[in-house]
mmCIF file with all atom_site columns, C-alpha atoms and ligand atoms in Angstrom:
data_model
loop_
_atom_site.group_PDB
_atom_site.id
_atom_site.type_symbol
_atom_site.label_atom_id
_atom_site.label_alt_id
_atom_site.label_comp_id
_atom_site.label_asym_id
_atom_site.label_entity_id
_atom_site.label_seq_id
_atom_site.pdbx_PDB_ins_code
_atom_site.Cartn_x
_atom_site.Cartn_y
_atom_site.Cartn_z
_atom_site.occupancy
_atom_site.B_iso_or_equiv
_atom_site.pdbx_formal_charge
_atom_site.auth_seq_id
_atom_site.auth_comp_id
_atom_site.auth_asym_id
_atom_site.auth_atom_id
_atom_site.pdbx_PDB_model_num
ATOM   1   C  CA  . MET A 1 1   ? -0.008  -0.054 -0.057 1.00 46.00 ? 21  MET A CA  1
ATOM   2   C  CA  . GLY A 1 2   ? 1.348   3.349  -1.140 1.00 50.00 ? 22  GLY A CA  1
ATOM   3   C  CA  . VAL A 1 3   ? 1.747   6.125  1.361  1.00 47.00 ? 23  VAL A CA  1
ATOM   4   C  CA  . MET A 1 4   ? -0.955  8.197  -0.562 1.00 51.00 ? 24  MET A CA  1
ATOM   5   C  CA  . GLU A 1 5   ? -3.503  5.268  -0.201 1.00 52.00 ? 25  GLU A CA  1
ATOM   6   C  CA  . GLU A 1 6   ? -2.681  4.976  3.523  1.00 50.00 ? 26  GLU A CA  1
ATOM   7   C  CA  . GLU A 1 7   ? -3.490  8.600  3.994  1.00 50.00 ? 27  GLU A CA  1
ATOM   8   C  CA  . ARG A 1 8   ? -6.766  8.572  2.082  1.00 48.00 ? 28  ARG A CA  1
ATOM   9   C  CA  . GLN A 1 9   ? -7.704  5.269  3.951  1.00 49.00 ? 29  GLN A CA  1
ATOM   10  C  CA  . CYS A 1 10  ? -6.751  7.393  7.157  1.00 47.00 ? 30  CYS A CA  1
ATOM   11  C  CA  . SER A 1 11  ? -8.839  10.574 6.334  1.00 50.00 ? 31  SER A CA  1
ATOM   12  C  CA  . SER A 1 12  ? -11.724 8.220  5.202  1.00 51.00 ? 32  SER A CA  1
ATOM   13  C  CA  . LEU A 1 13  ? -11.416 6.639  8.679  1.00 55.00 ? 33  LEU A CA  1
ATOM   14  C  CA  . ARG A 1 14  ? -11.685 9.996  10.563 1.00 57.00 ? 34  ARG A CA  1
ATOM   15  C  CA  . ALA A 1 15  ? -14.566 11.610 8.159  1.00 48.00 ? 35  ALA A CA  1
ATOM   16  C  CA  . GLY A 1 16  ? -16.816 8.511  8.882  1.00 47.00 ? 36  GLY A CA  1
ATOM   17  C  CA  . ALA A 1 17  ? -15.707 8.392  12.603 1.00 60.00 ? 37  ALA A CA  1
ATOM   18  C  CA  . ASP A 1 18  ? -19.453 7.680  13.631 1.00 79.00 ? 38  ASP A CA  1
ATOM   19  C  CA  . MET A 1 19  ? -18.728 5.835  16.581 1.00 86.00 ? 39  MET A CA  1
ATOM   20  C  CA  . ILE A 1 20  ? -21.525 7.538  19.272 1.00 88.00 ? 40  ILE A CA  1
ATOM   21  C  CA  . PRO A 1 21  ? -19.936 8.830  22.522 1.00 86.00 ? 41  PRO A CA  1
ATOM   22  C  CA  . LEU A 1 22  ? -21.073 7.542  25.801 1.00 88.00 ? 42  LEU A CA  1
ATOM   23  C  CA  . ARG A 1 23  ? -21.743 9.690  28.800 1.00 87.00 ? 43  ARG A CA  1
ATOM   24  C  CA  . LEU A 1 24  ? -21.046 9.567  32.214 1.00 87.00 ? 44  LEU A CA  1
ATOM   25  C  CA  . VAL A 1 25  ? -24.351 9.681  34.490 1.00 82.00 ? 45  VAL A CA  1
ATOM   26  C  CA  . ALA A 1 26  ? -23.803 9.647  38.569 1.00 70.00 ? 46  ALA A CA  1
ATOM   27  C  CA  . LYS A 1 27  ? -25.342 6.875  39.715 1.00 69.00 ? 47  LYS A CA  1
ATOM   28  C  CA  . SER A 1 28  ? -26.495 8.724  43.075 1.00 66.00 ? 48  SER A CA  1
ATOM   29  C  CA  . SER A 1 29  ? -28.231 12.160 43.116 1.00 76.00 ? 49  SER A CA  1
ATOM   30  C  CA  . GLY A 1 30  ? -24.928 13.590 44.367 1.00 87.00 ? 50  GLY A CA  1
ATOM   31  C  CA  . PRO A 1 31  ? -21.755 14.685 42.404 1.00 92.00 ? 51  PRO A CA  1
ATOM   32  C  CA  . LEU A 1 32  ? -19.667 12.357 39.976 1.00 94.00 ? 52  LEU A CA  1
ATOM   33  C  CA  . LYS A 1 33  ? -17.359 10.641 42.342 1.00 96.00 ? 53  LYS A CA  1
ATOM   34  C  CA  . ILE A 1 34  ? -14.157 10.017 40.429 1.00 97.00 ? 54  ILE A CA  1
ATOM   35  C  CA  . LEU A 1 35  ? -11.390 7.673  42.587 1.00 98.00 ? 55  LEU A CA  1
ATOM   36  C  CA  . CYS A 1 36  ? -7.673  7.868  41.176 1.00 98.00 ? 56  CYS A CA  1
ATOM   37  C  CA  . ILE A 1 37  ? -5.549  5.038  42.588 1.00 98.00 ? 57  ILE A CA  1
ATOM   38  C  CA  . GLY A 1 38  ? -1.975  5.141  41.896 1.00 98.00 ? 58  GLY A CA  1
ATOM   39  C  CA  . ALA A 1 39  ? 1.033   3.248  43.411 1.00 98.00 ? 59  ALA A CA  1
ATOM   40  C  CA  . HIS A 1 40  ? 3.817   6.194  43.011 1.00 97.00 ? 60  HIS A CA  1
ATOM   41  C  CA  . SER A 1 41  ? 3.616   9.671  42.625 1.00 95.00 ? 61  SER A CA  1
ATOM   42  C  CA  . ASP A 1 42  ? 3.433   10.526 39.166 1.00 96.00 ? 62  ASP A CA  1
ATOM   43  C  CA  . ASP A 1 43  ? 1.361   7.367  38.076 1.00 98.00 ? 63  ASP A CA  1
ATOM   44  C  CA  . ILE A 1 44  ? -2.409  8.794  37.933 1.00 98.00 ? 64  ILE A CA  1
ATOM   45  C  CA  . GLU A 1 45  ? -0.771  11.750 36.209 1.00 98.00 ? 65  GLU A CA  1
ATOM   46  C  CA  . ILE A 1 46  ? 0.975   9.784  33.666 1.00 98.00 ? 66  ILE A CA  1
ATOM   47  C  CA  . GLY A 1 47  ? -1.896  7.348  33.261 1.00 98.00 ? 67  GLY A CA  1
ATOM   48  C  CA  . CYS A 1 48  ? -5.197  9.261  33.300 1.00 98.00 ? 68  CYS A CA  1
ATOM   49  C  CA  . GLY A 1 49  ? -3.715  12.994 33.667 1.00 98.00 ? 69  GLY A CA  1
ATOM   50  C  CA  . GLY A 1 50  ? -5.472  13.882 30.109 1.00 98.00 ? 70  GLY A CA  1
ATOM   51  C  CA  . ALA A 1 51  ? -8.846  12.159 30.858 1.00 98.00 ? 71  ALA A CA  1
ATOM   52  C  CA  . ILE A 1 52  ? -9.005  13.920 34.222 1.00 98.00 ? 72  ILE A CA  1
ATOM   53  C  CA  . LEU A 1 53  ? -8.440  17.383 32.807 1.00 98.00 ? 73  LEU A CA  1
ATOM   54  C  CA  . ARG A 1 54  ? -11.277 16.583 30.024 1.00 97.00 ? 74  ARG A CA  1
ATOM   55  C  CA  . LEU A 1 55  ? -13.735 15.254 32.701 1.00 97.00 ? 75  LEU A CA  1
ATOM   56  C  CA  . ALA A 1 56  ? -13.057 18.441 34.749 1.00 96.00 ? 76  ALA A CA  1
ATOM   57  C  CA  . GLU A 1 57  ? -14.183 20.521 31.861 1.00 95.00 ? 77  GLU A CA  1
ATOM   58  C  CA  . GLU A 1 58  ? -17.095 18.175 30.776 1.00 94.00 ? 78  GLU A CA  1
ATOM   59  C  CA  . TYR A 1 59  ? -18.418 17.582 34.441 1.00 93.00 ? 79  TYR A CA  1
ATOM   60  C  CA  . PRO A 1 60  ? -18.111 20.747 36.493 1.00 90.00 ? 80  PRO A CA  1
ATOM   61  C  CA  . GLY A 1 61  ? -19.306 19.360 39.443 1.00 92.00 ? 81  GLY A CA  1
ATOM   62  C  CA  . CYS A 1 62  ? -17.404 16.154 39.479 1.00 95.00 ? 82  CYS A CA  1
ATOM   63  C  CA  . GLU A 1 63  ? -15.232 15.512 42.502 1.00 97.00 ? 83  GLU A CA  1
ATOM   64  C  CA  . PHE A 1 64  ? -11.833 13.664 42.263 1.00 98.00 ? 84  PHE A CA  1
ATOM   65  C  CA  . TYR A 1 65  ? -10.613 11.249 45.063 1.00 98.00 ? 85  TYR A CA  1
ATOM   66  C  CA  . TRP A 1 66  ? -7.025  10.817 45.205 1.00 97.00 ? 86  TRP A CA  1
ATOM   67  C  CA  . ALA A 1 67  ? -4.644  8.194  46.589 1.00 98.00 ? 87  ALA A CA  1
ATOM   68  C  CA  . VAL A 1 68  ? -0.947  7.490  46.141 1.00 98.00 ? 88  VAL A CA  1
ATOM   69  C  CA  . PHE A 1 69  ? 0.749   4.673  47.941 1.00 98.00 ? 89  PHE A CA  1
ATOM   70  C  CA  . ASN A 1 70  ? 4.096   5.648  47.587 1.00 97.00 ? 90  ASN A CA  1
ATOM   71  C  CA  . ALA A 1 71  ? 4.540   9.023  48.126 1.00 96.00 ? 91  ALA A CA  1
ATOM   72  C  CA  . VAL A 1 72  ? 7.268   9.885  50.640 1.00 93.00 ? 92  VAL A CA  1
ATOM   73  C  CA  . GLY A 1 73  ? 9.655   12.548 51.228 1.00 93.00 ? 93  GLY A CA  1
ATOM   74  C  CA  . VAL A 1 74  ? 10.273  15.335 48.164 1.00 94.00 ? 94  VAL A CA  1
ATOM   75  C  CA  . ARG A 1 75  ? 7.676   12.709 46.430 1.00 95.00 ? 95  ARG A CA  1
ATOM   76  C  CA  . GLU A 1 76  ? 4.981   13.412 48.698 1.00 96.00 ? 96  GLU A CA  1
ATOM   77  C  CA  . ALA A 1 77  ? 4.920   16.957 47.976 1.00 96.00 ? 97  ALA A CA  1
ATOM   78  C  CA  . GLU A 1 78  ? 5.109   16.394 44.576 1.00 97.00 ? 98  GLU A CA  1
ATOM   79  C  CA  . ALA A 1 79  ? 2.134   14.301 45.021 1.00 97.00 ? 99  ALA A CA  1
ATOM   80  C  CA  . ARG A 1 80  ? 0.135   16.981 46.932 1.00 96.00 ? 100 ARG A CA  1
ATOM   81  C  CA  . ARG A 1 81  ? 1.072   19.933 44.158 1.00 97.00 ? 101 ARG A CA  1
ATOM   82  C  CA  . ALA A 1 82  ? 0.330   17.440 40.858 1.00 97.00 ? 102 ALA A CA  1
ATOM   83  C  CA  . ALA A 1 83  ? -3.019  16.656 42.445 1.00 97.00 ? 103 ALA A CA  1
ATOM   84  C  CA  . GLY A 1 84  ? -3.936  20.103 42.913 1.00 97.00 ? 104 GLY A CA  1
ATOM   85  C  CA  . LEU A 1 85  ? -2.502  21.193 39.287 1.00 97.00 ? 105 LEU A CA  1
ATOM   86  C  CA  . PHE A 1 86  ? -5.153  18.432 37.775 1.00 98.00 ? 106 PHE A CA  1
ATOM   87  C  CA  . ALA A 1 87  ? -8.286  18.267 39.831 1.00 97.00 ? 107 ALA A CA  1
ATOM   88  C  CA  . GLY A 1 88  ? -8.153  21.910 41.032 1.00 95.00 ? 108 GLY A CA  1
ATOM   89  C  CA  . SER A 1 89  ? -10.368 22.746 43.250 1.00 94.00 ? 109 SER A CA  1
ATOM   90  C  CA  . ARG A 1 90  ? -12.425 19.359 42.956 1.00 96.00 ? 110 ARG A CA  1
ATOM   91  C  CA  . LEU A 1 91  ? -9.931  17.199 44.729 1.00 97.00 ? 111 LEU A CA  1
ATOM   92  C  CA  . LYS A 1 92  ? -10.815 15.541 47.696 1.00 95.00 ? 112 LYS A CA  1
ATOM   93  C  CA  . GLY A 1 93  ? -7.866  14.784 49.682 1.00 86.00 ? 113 GLY A CA  1
ATOM   94  C  CA  . PRO A 1 94  ? -5.604  13.503 48.734 1.00 95.00 ? 114 PRO A CA  1
ATOM   95  C  CA  . ILE A 1 95  ? -4.666  10.354 50.427 1.00 96.00 ? 115 ILE A CA  1
ATOM   96  C  CA  . LEU A 1 96  ? -0.804  9.878  50.412 1.00 97.00 ? 116 LEU A CA  1
ATOM   97  C  CA  . LYS A 1 97  ? 0.595   6.874  52.105 1.00 97.00 ? 117 LYS A CA  1
ATOM   98  C  CA  . GLY A 1 98  ? 4.318   6.063  52.616 1.00 97.00 ? 118 GLY A CA  1
ATOM   99  C  CA  . PHE A 1 99  ? 4.588   2.490  51.538 1.00 97.00 ? 119 PHE A CA  1
ATOM   100 C  CA  . GLU A 1 100 ? 7.948   1.713  50.090 1.00 96.00 ? 120 GLU A CA  1
ATOM   101 C  CA  . ASP A 1 101 ? 8.787   1.329  46.289 1.00 95.00 ? 121 ASP A CA  1
ATOM   102 C  CA  . GLY A 1 102 ? 8.890   -2.067 45.207 1.00 96.00 ? 122 GLY A CA  1
ATOM   103 C  CA  . PHE A 1 103 ? 7.609   -3.943 47.911 1.00 98.00 ? 123 PHE A CA  1
ATOM   104 C  CA  . MET A 1 104 ? 3.823   -3.276 47.994 1.00 97.00 ? 124 MET A CA  1
ATOM   105 C  CA  . PRO A 1 105 ? 3.174   -6.974 47.643 1.00 97.00 ? 125 PRO A CA  1
ATOM   106 C  CA  . TRP A 1 106 ? 4.884   -7.906 50.537 1.00 97.00 ? 126 TRP A CA  1
ATOM   107 C  CA  . ALA A 1 107 ? 2.843   -5.146 52.850 1.00 97.00 ? 127 ALA A CA  1
ATOM   108 C  CA  . GLY A 1 108 ? -0.252  -6.726 51.144 1.00 96.00 ? 128 GLY A CA  1
ATOM   109 C  CA  . THR A 1 109 ? -2.405  -6.760 54.538 1.00 97.00 ? 129 THR A CA  1
ATOM   110 C  CA  . GLU A 1 110 ? -1.836  -3.023 55.053 1.00 98.00 ? 130 GLU A CA  1
ATOM   111 C  CA  . VAL A 1 111 ? -2.303  -1.813 51.296 1.00 98.00 ? 131 VAL A CA  1
ATOM   112 C  CA  . LYS A 1 112 ? -5.649  -3.974 51.455 1.00 98.00 ? 132 LYS A CA  1
ATOM   113 C  CA  . ALA A 1 113 ? -6.255  -2.132 54.848 1.00 98.00 ? 133 ALA A CA  1
ATOM   114 C  CA  . VAL A 1 114 ? -5.993  1.224  53.141 1.00 98.00 ? 134 VAL A CA  1
ATOM   115 C  CA  . PHE A 1 115 ? -8.372  0.001  50.715 1.00 98.00 ? 135 PHE A CA  1
ATOM   116 C  CA  . GLU A 1 116 ? -11.111 -1.476 53.142 1.00 98.00 ? 136 GLU A CA  1
ATOM   117 C  CA  . ASN A 1 117 ? -10.986 1.705  55.166 1.00 98.00 ? 137 ASN A CA  1
ATOM   118 C  CA  . GLU A 1 118 ? -10.558 4.792  53.553 1.00 98.00 ? 138 GLU A CA  1
ATOM   119 C  CA  . LEU A 1 119 ? -11.129 4.198  49.618 1.00 98.00 ? 139 LEU A CA  1
ATOM   120 C  CA  . LYS A 1 120 ? -14.388 1.864  49.696 1.00 98.00 ? 140 LYS A CA  1
ATOM   121 C  CA  . PRO A 1 121 ? -16.274 4.550  51.717 1.00 97.00 ? 141 PRO A CA  1
ATOM   122 C  CA  . VAL A 1 122 ? -15.760 7.009  48.763 1.00 96.00 ? 142 VAL A CA  1
ATOM   123 C  CA  . ALA A 1 123 ? -18.492 5.021  47.072 1.00 95.00 ? 143 ALA A CA  1
ATOM   124 C  CA  . PRO A 1 124 ? -17.191 6.280  43.594 1.00 96.00 ? 144 PRO A CA  1
ATOM   125 C  CA  . ASP A 1 125 ? -18.929 6.135  40.160 1.00 95.00 ? 145 ASP A CA  1
ATOM   126 C  CA  . LEU A 1 126 ? -15.679 5.744  38.017 1.00 97.00 ? 146 LEU A CA  1
ATOM   127 C  CA  . ILE A 1 127 ? -12.286 4.425  39.277 1.00 98.00 ? 147 ILE A CA  1
ATOM   128 C  CA  . PHE A 1 128 ? -9.102  4.804  37.423 1.00 98.00 ? 148 PHE A CA  1
ATOM   129 C  CA  . THR A 1 129 ? -6.254  2.499  38.660 1.00 98.00 ? 149 THR A CA  1
ATOM   130 C  CA  . HIS A 1 130 ? -3.197  0.363  37.058 1.00 98.00 ? 150 HIS A CA  1
ATOM   131 C  CA  . ASN A 1 131 ? -3.860  -2.274 34.607 1.00 98.00 ? 151 ASN A CA  1
ATOM   132 C  CA  . GLY A 1 132 ? -3.442  -5.915 35.176 1.00 97.00 ? 152 GLY A CA  1
ATOM   133 C  CA  . GLN A 1 133 ? -0.861  -6.690 33.033 1.00 97.00 ? 153 GLN A CA  1
ATOM   134 C  CA  . ASP A 1 134 ? 1.672   -4.064 34.146 1.00 98.00 ? 154 ASP A CA  1
ATOM   135 C  CA  . ALA A 1 135 ? 5.124   -5.323 34.537 1.00 98.00 ? 155 ALA A CA  1
ATOM   136 C  CA  . HIS A 1 136 ? 5.497   -3.433 37.922 1.00 98.00 ? 156 HIS A CA  1
ATOM   137 C  CA  . GLN A 1 137 ? 4.334   -5.425 40.866 1.00 98.00 ? 157 GLN A CA  1
ATOM   138 C  CA  . ASP A 1 138 ? 3.083   -2.515 43.053 1.00 98.00 ? 158 ASP A CA  1
ATOM   139 C  CA  . HIS A 1 139 ? 0.878   -1.609 40.394 1.00 98.00 ? 159 HIS A CA  1
ATOM   140 C  CA  . ARG A 1 140 ? -0.418  -5.218 39.725 1.00 98.00 ? 160 ARG A CA  1
ATOM   141 C  CA  . LEU A 1 141 ? -1.134  -5.268 43.552 1.00 98.00 ? 161 LEU A CA  1
ATOM   142 C  CA  . LEU A 1 142 ? -3.074  -2.160 43.180 1.00 98.00 ? 162 LEU A CA  1
ATOM   143 C  CA  . ASN A 1 143 ? -5.219  -3.337 40.330 1.00 98.00 ? 163 ASN A CA  1
ATOM   144 C  CA  . GLN A 1 144 ? -6.388  -6.720 42.162 1.00 98.00 ? 164 GLN A CA  1
ATOM   145 C  CA  . LEU A 1 145 ? -7.080  -4.685 45.352 1.00 98.00 ? 165 LEU A CA  1
ATOM   146 C  CA  . THR A 1 146 ? -9.173  -2.477 43.648 1.00 98.00 ? 166 THR A CA  1
ATOM   147 C  CA  . TRP A 1 147 ? -11.068 -5.305 41.710 1.00 98.00 ? 167 TRP A CA  1
ATOM   148 C  CA  . ASN A 1 148 ? -11.433 -7.171 45.404 1.00 97.00 ? 168 ASN A CA  1
ATOM   149 C  CA  . THR A 1 149 ? -12.865 -3.951 46.796 1.00 98.00 ? 169 THR A CA  1
ATOM   150 C  CA  . PHE A 1 150 ? -15.165 -2.463 44.054 1.00 98.00 ? 170 PHE A CA  1
ATOM   151 C  CA  . ARG A 1 151 ? -17.231 -5.178 43.189 1.00 94.00 ? 171 ARG A CA  1
ATOM   152 C  CA  . ASN A 1 152 ? -19.866 -3.820 40.892 1.00 94.00 ? 172 ASN A CA  1
ATOM   153 C  CA  . HIS A 1 153 ? -17.939 -0.573 39.739 1.00 96.00 ? 173 HIS A CA  1
ATOM   154 C  CA  . LEU A 1 154 ? -16.798 1.188  36.272 1.00 96.00 ? 174 LEU A CA  1
ATOM   155 C  CA  . ILE A 1 155 ? -13.200 0.850  36.478 1.00 98.00 ? 175 ILE A CA  1
ATOM   156 C  CA  . PHE A 1 156 ? -10.898 2.145  33.868 1.00 98.00 ? 176 PHE A CA  1
ATOM   157 C  CA  . GLU A 1 157 ? -7.313  0.775  33.763 1.00 98.00 ? 177 GLU A CA  1
ATOM   158 C  CA  . TYR A 1 158 ? -4.463  2.960  32.942 1.00 98.00 ? 178 TYR A CA  1
ATOM   159 C  CA  . GLU A 1 159 ? -1.056  2.482  31.017 1.00 98.00 ? 179 GLU A CA  1
ATOM   160 C  CA  . ILE A 1 160 ? 2.348   3.448  32.446 1.00 97.00 ? 180 ILE A CA  1
ATOM   161 C  CA  . PRO A 1 161 ? 4.618   3.677  29.915 1.00 97.00 ? 181 PRO A CA  1
ATOM   162 C  CA  . LYS A 1 162 ? 8.243   1.731  31.119 1.00 95.00 ? 182 LYS A CA  1
ATOM   163 C  CA  . TYR A 1 163 ? 11.749  0.369  30.313 1.00 95.00 ? 183 TYR A CA  1
ATOM   164 C  CA  . ASP A 1 164 ? 10.000  -3.466 30.723 1.00 95.00 ? 184 ASP A CA  1
ATOM   165 C  CA  . GLY A 1 165 ? 7.866   -2.838 27.554 1.00 96.00 ? 185 GLY A CA  1
ATOM   166 C  CA  . ASP A 1 166 ? 4.177   -3.868 28.615 1.00 97.00 ? 186 ASP A CA  1
ATOM   167 C  CA  . LEU A 1 167 ? 1.985   -2.293 26.159 1.00 97.00 ? 187 LEU A CA  1
ATOM   168 C  CA  . GLY A 1 168 ? -0.940  -4.019 24.928 1.00 97.00 ? 188 GLY A CA  1
ATOM   169 C  CA  . ARG A 1 169 ? -4.017  -3.653 23.374 1.00 98.00 ? 189 ARG A CA  1
ATOM   170 C  CA  . PRO A 1 170 ? -6.545  -1.245 25.139 1.00 98.00 ? 190 PRO A CA  1
ATOM   171 C  CA  . SER A 1 171 ? -10.367 -0.896 24.418 1.00 96.00 ? 191 SER A CA  1
ATOM   172 C  CA  . VAL A 1 172 ? -11.194 2.413  25.609 1.00 97.00 ? 192 VAL A CA  1
ATOM   173 C  CA  . PHE A 1 173 ? -10.376 5.471  24.158 1.00 97.00 ? 193 PHE A CA  1
ATOM   174 C  CA  . VAL A 1 174 ? -10.524 9.125  25.511 1.00 97.00 ? 194 VAL A CA  1
ATOM   175 C  CA  . PRO A 1 175 ? -9.545  11.811 22.695 1.00 97.00 ? 195 PRO A CA  1
ATOM   176 C  CA  . LEU A 1 176 ? -7.913  14.966 23.969 1.00 98.00 ? 196 LEU A CA  1
ATOM   177 C  CA  . ARG A 1 177 ? -7.772  18.214 22.557 1.00 97.00 ? 197 ARG A CA  1
ATOM   178 C  CA  . ARG A 1 178 ? -4.116  19.149 21.983 1.00 98.00 ? 198 ARG A CA  1
ATOM   179 C  CA  . GLU A 1 179 ? -4.343  21.802 24.690 1.00 98.00 ? 199 GLU A CA  1
ATOM   180 C  CA  . LEU A 1 180 ? -5.043  19.185 27.064 1.00 98.00 ? 200 LEU A CA  1
ATOM   181 C  CA  . CYS A 1 181 ? -2.226  16.979 26.232 1.00 98.00 ? 201 CYS A CA  1
ATOM   182 C  CA  . ASP A 1 182 ? 0.363   19.876 26.396 1.00 98.00 ? 202 ASP A CA  1
ATOM   183 C  CA  . ALA A 1 183 ? -1.288  21.009 29.993 1.00 98.00 ? 203 ALA A CA  1
ATOM   184 C  CA  . LYS A 1 184 ? -0.916  17.245 30.835 1.00 98.00 ? 204 LYS A CA  1
ATOM   185 C  CA  . VAL A 1 185 ? 2.985   17.384 30.070 1.00 98.00 ? 205 VAL A CA  1
ATOM   186 C  CA  . VAL A 1 186 ? 3.462   20.657 31.330 1.00 98.00 ? 206 VAL A CA  1
ATOM   187 C  CA  . HIS A 1 187 ? 2.358   19.860 34.772 1.00 98.00 ? 207 HIS A CA  1
ATOM   188 C  CA  . LEU A 1 188 ? 4.134   16.818 34.415 1.00 98.00 ? 208 LEU A CA  1
ATOM   189 C  CA  . MET A 1 189 ? 7.396   18.426 34.016 1.00 97.00 ? 209 MET A CA  1
ATOM   190 C  CA  . ASP A 1 190 ? 6.343   21.296 36.292 1.00 96.00 ? 210 ASP A CA  1
ATOM   191 C  CA  . ALA A 1 191 ? 5.374   18.679 39.411 1.00 97.00 ? 211 ALA A CA  1
ATOM   192 C  CA  . PHE A 1 192 ? 7.741   16.178 39.303 1.00 95.00 ? 212 PHE A CA  1
ATOM   193 C  CA  . GLY A 1 193 ? 11.345  17.474 39.259 1.00 92.00 ? 213 GLY A CA  1
ATOM   194 C  CA  . SER A 1 194 ? 12.502  14.445 41.252 1.00 92.00 ? 214 SER A CA  1
ATOM   195 C  CA  . GLN A 1 195 ? 11.843  12.263 38.181 1.00 92.00 ? 215 GLN A CA  1
ATOM   196 C  CA  . ARG A 1 196 ? 13.673  14.375 35.252 1.00 89.00 ? 216 ARG A CA  1
ATOM   197 C  CA  . SER A 1 197 ? 16.793  12.535 35.507 1.00 89.00 ? 217 SER A CA  1
ATOM   198 C  CA  . LYS A 1 198 ? 15.111  9.632  34.418 1.00 92.00 ? 218 LYS A CA  1
ATOM   199 C  CA  . HIS A 1 199 ? 15.640  8.858  30.929 1.00 93.00 ? 219 HIS A CA  1
ATOM   200 C  CA  . TRP A 1 200 ? 12.035  8.098  29.609 1.00 94.00 ? 220 TRP A CA  1
ATOM   201 C  CA  . PHE A 1 201 ? 10.654  11.227 31.910 1.00 96.00 ? 221 PHE A CA  1
ATOM   202 C  CA  . GLU A 1 202 ? 10.332  13.515 28.848 1.00 96.00 ? 222 GLU A CA  1
ATOM   203 C  CA  . PRO A 1 203 ? 7.560   15.046 26.813 1.00 97.00 ? 223 PRO A CA  1
ATOM   204 C  CA  . GLY A 1 204 ? 8.365   12.821 23.874 1.00 97.00 ? 224 GLY A CA  1
ATOM   205 C  CA  . THR A 1 205 ? 7.565   9.991  25.843 1.00 97.00 ? 225 THR A CA  1
ATOM   206 C  CA  . PHE A 1 206 ? 4.379   11.002 27.080 1.00 98.00 ? 226 PHE A CA  1
ATOM   207 C  CA  . LEU A 1 207 ? 3.094   12.991 23.925 1.00 98.00 ? 227 LEU A CA  1
ATOM   208 C  CA  . SER A 1 208 ? 3.994   9.933  21.477 1.00 98.00 ? 228 SER A CA  1
ATOM   209 C  CA  . LEU A 1 209 ? 1.907   7.347  23.459 1.00 98.00 ? 229 LEU A CA  1
ATOM   210 C  CA  . MET A 1 210 ? -1.162  9.992  23.410 1.00 98.00 ? 230 MET A CA  1
ATOM   211 C  CA  . ARG A 1 211 ? -0.427  10.194 19.448 1.00 98.00 ? 231 ARG A CA  1
ATOM   212 C  CA  . LEU A 1 212 ? -0.309  6.370  19.172 1.00 98.00 ? 232 LEU A CA  1
ATOM   213 C  CA  . ARG A 1 213 ? -3.544  5.831  21.126 1.00 98.00 ? 233 ARG A CA  1
ATOM   214 C  CA  . GLY A 1 214 ? -5.419  8.763  18.832 1.00 97.00 ? 234 GLY A CA  1
ATOM   215 C  CA  . MET A 1 215 ? -4.164  7.190  15.977 1.00 97.00 ? 235 MET A CA  1
ATOM   216 C  CA  . GLU A 1 216 ? -6.082  3.958  17.042 1.00 97.00 ? 236 GLU A CA  1
ATOM   217 C  CA  . CYS A 1 217 ? -9.337  5.784  17.696 1.00 95.00 ? 237 CYS A CA  1
ATOM   218 C  CA  . ALA A 1 218 ? -9.279  8.389  14.892 1.00 95.00 ? 238 ALA A CA  1
ATOM   219 C  CA  . SER A 1 219 ? -9.053  11.147 17.388 1.00 95.00 ? 239 SER A CA  1
ATOM   220 C  CA  . ASP A 1 220 ? -9.839  14.595 15.712 1.00 95.00 ? 240 ASP A CA  1
ATOM   221 C  CA  . SER A 1 221 ? -7.002  16.144 17.461 1.00 97.00 ? 241 SER A CA  1
ATOM   222 C  CA  . GLY A 1 222 ? -4.762  13.067 16.563 1.00 97.00 ? 242 GLY A CA  1
ATOM   223 C  CA  . TYR A 1 223 ? -4.449  12.095 20.443 1.00 98.00 ? 243 TYR A CA  1
ATOM   224 C  CA  . ALA A 1 224 ? -6.339  10.370 23.189 1.00 98.00 ? 244 ALA A CA  1
ATOM   225 C  CA  . GLU A 1 225 ? -5.498  8.204  26.432 1.00 98.00 ? 245 GLU A CA  1
ATOM   226 C  CA  . ALA A 1 226 ? -6.407  4.552  26.270 1.00 98.00 ? 246 ALA A CA  1
ATOM   227 C  CA  . PHE A 1 227 ? -7.925  2.100  28.979 1.00 98.00 ? 247 PHE A CA  1
ATOM   228 C  CA  . TYR A 1 228 ? -8.733  -1.461 29.429 1.00 98.00 ? 248 TYR A CA  1
ATOM   229 C  CA  . CYS A 1 229 ? -11.820 -1.897 30.848 1.00 97.00 ? 249 CYS A CA  1
ATOM   230 C  CA  . ARG A 1 230 ? -12.846 -5.623 31.710 1.00 96.00 ? 250 ARG A CA  1
ATOM   231 C  CA  . LYS A 1 231 ? -16.520 -5.250 32.436 1.00 95.00 ? 251 LYS A CA  1
ATOM   232 C  CA  . LEU A 1 232 ? -19.118 -2.600 31.396 1.00 93.00 ? 252 LEU A CA  1
ATOM   233 C  CA  . VAL A 1 233 ? -23.048 -2.257 31.839 1.00 91.00 ? 253 VAL A CA  1
ATOM   234 C  CA  . LEU A 1 234 ? -24.943 -0.179 29.356 1.00 88.00 ? 254 LEU A CA  1
HETATM 235 ZN ZN1 . LIG B 2 .   ? 4.399   3.842  39.528 1.00 95.29 ? 576 LIG B ZN1 1
#
């Protein structure tokens, strides 16, 4: 297939992008409650920061509940600041814990207690959490405990690009305007100074994954975030 033919196929796909959007409706009479769960202080923002910015725009009355399990020292301050940058005045909490990076599966009893005692009472309408195929053991544990704790909830599992290479084939796409992608990246680079020395923590990593997922859902802007959803009830 030549380049021109590929471009024609791409443009015709976008012109015919008729997949109807689904809207979120809170099940209670109160505000839409969104619970964001992350193992480390930048996971939520990398995995679903764009979706959070878009939800905040589209559901002005929504509330973001925020839980980070490894937020220690400078990373606690970074987590607190980043949560404010993304969720703004809609932020509840955040709940910041000091579990050791890489060791959460061996502190499972205490981690599960946080879910039972502090997250379950939130009664969220939508949950963002790590995906079950993630290569990081802390991420996988939080995914399992999310499903243990929330038995009849809408759960979107986000992806974190990493050296180990564990990207898969997500099924839920959230198209994002380019301005929201740029805001996400600016917030990430601004809030997580302690991570900037990591070879992968740079705008190109985050923008390229959003560009790839945008291509896969024929996003008008070309950009999107993507999630895994095991169960969806219409
Ligand atoms: Zn992490």
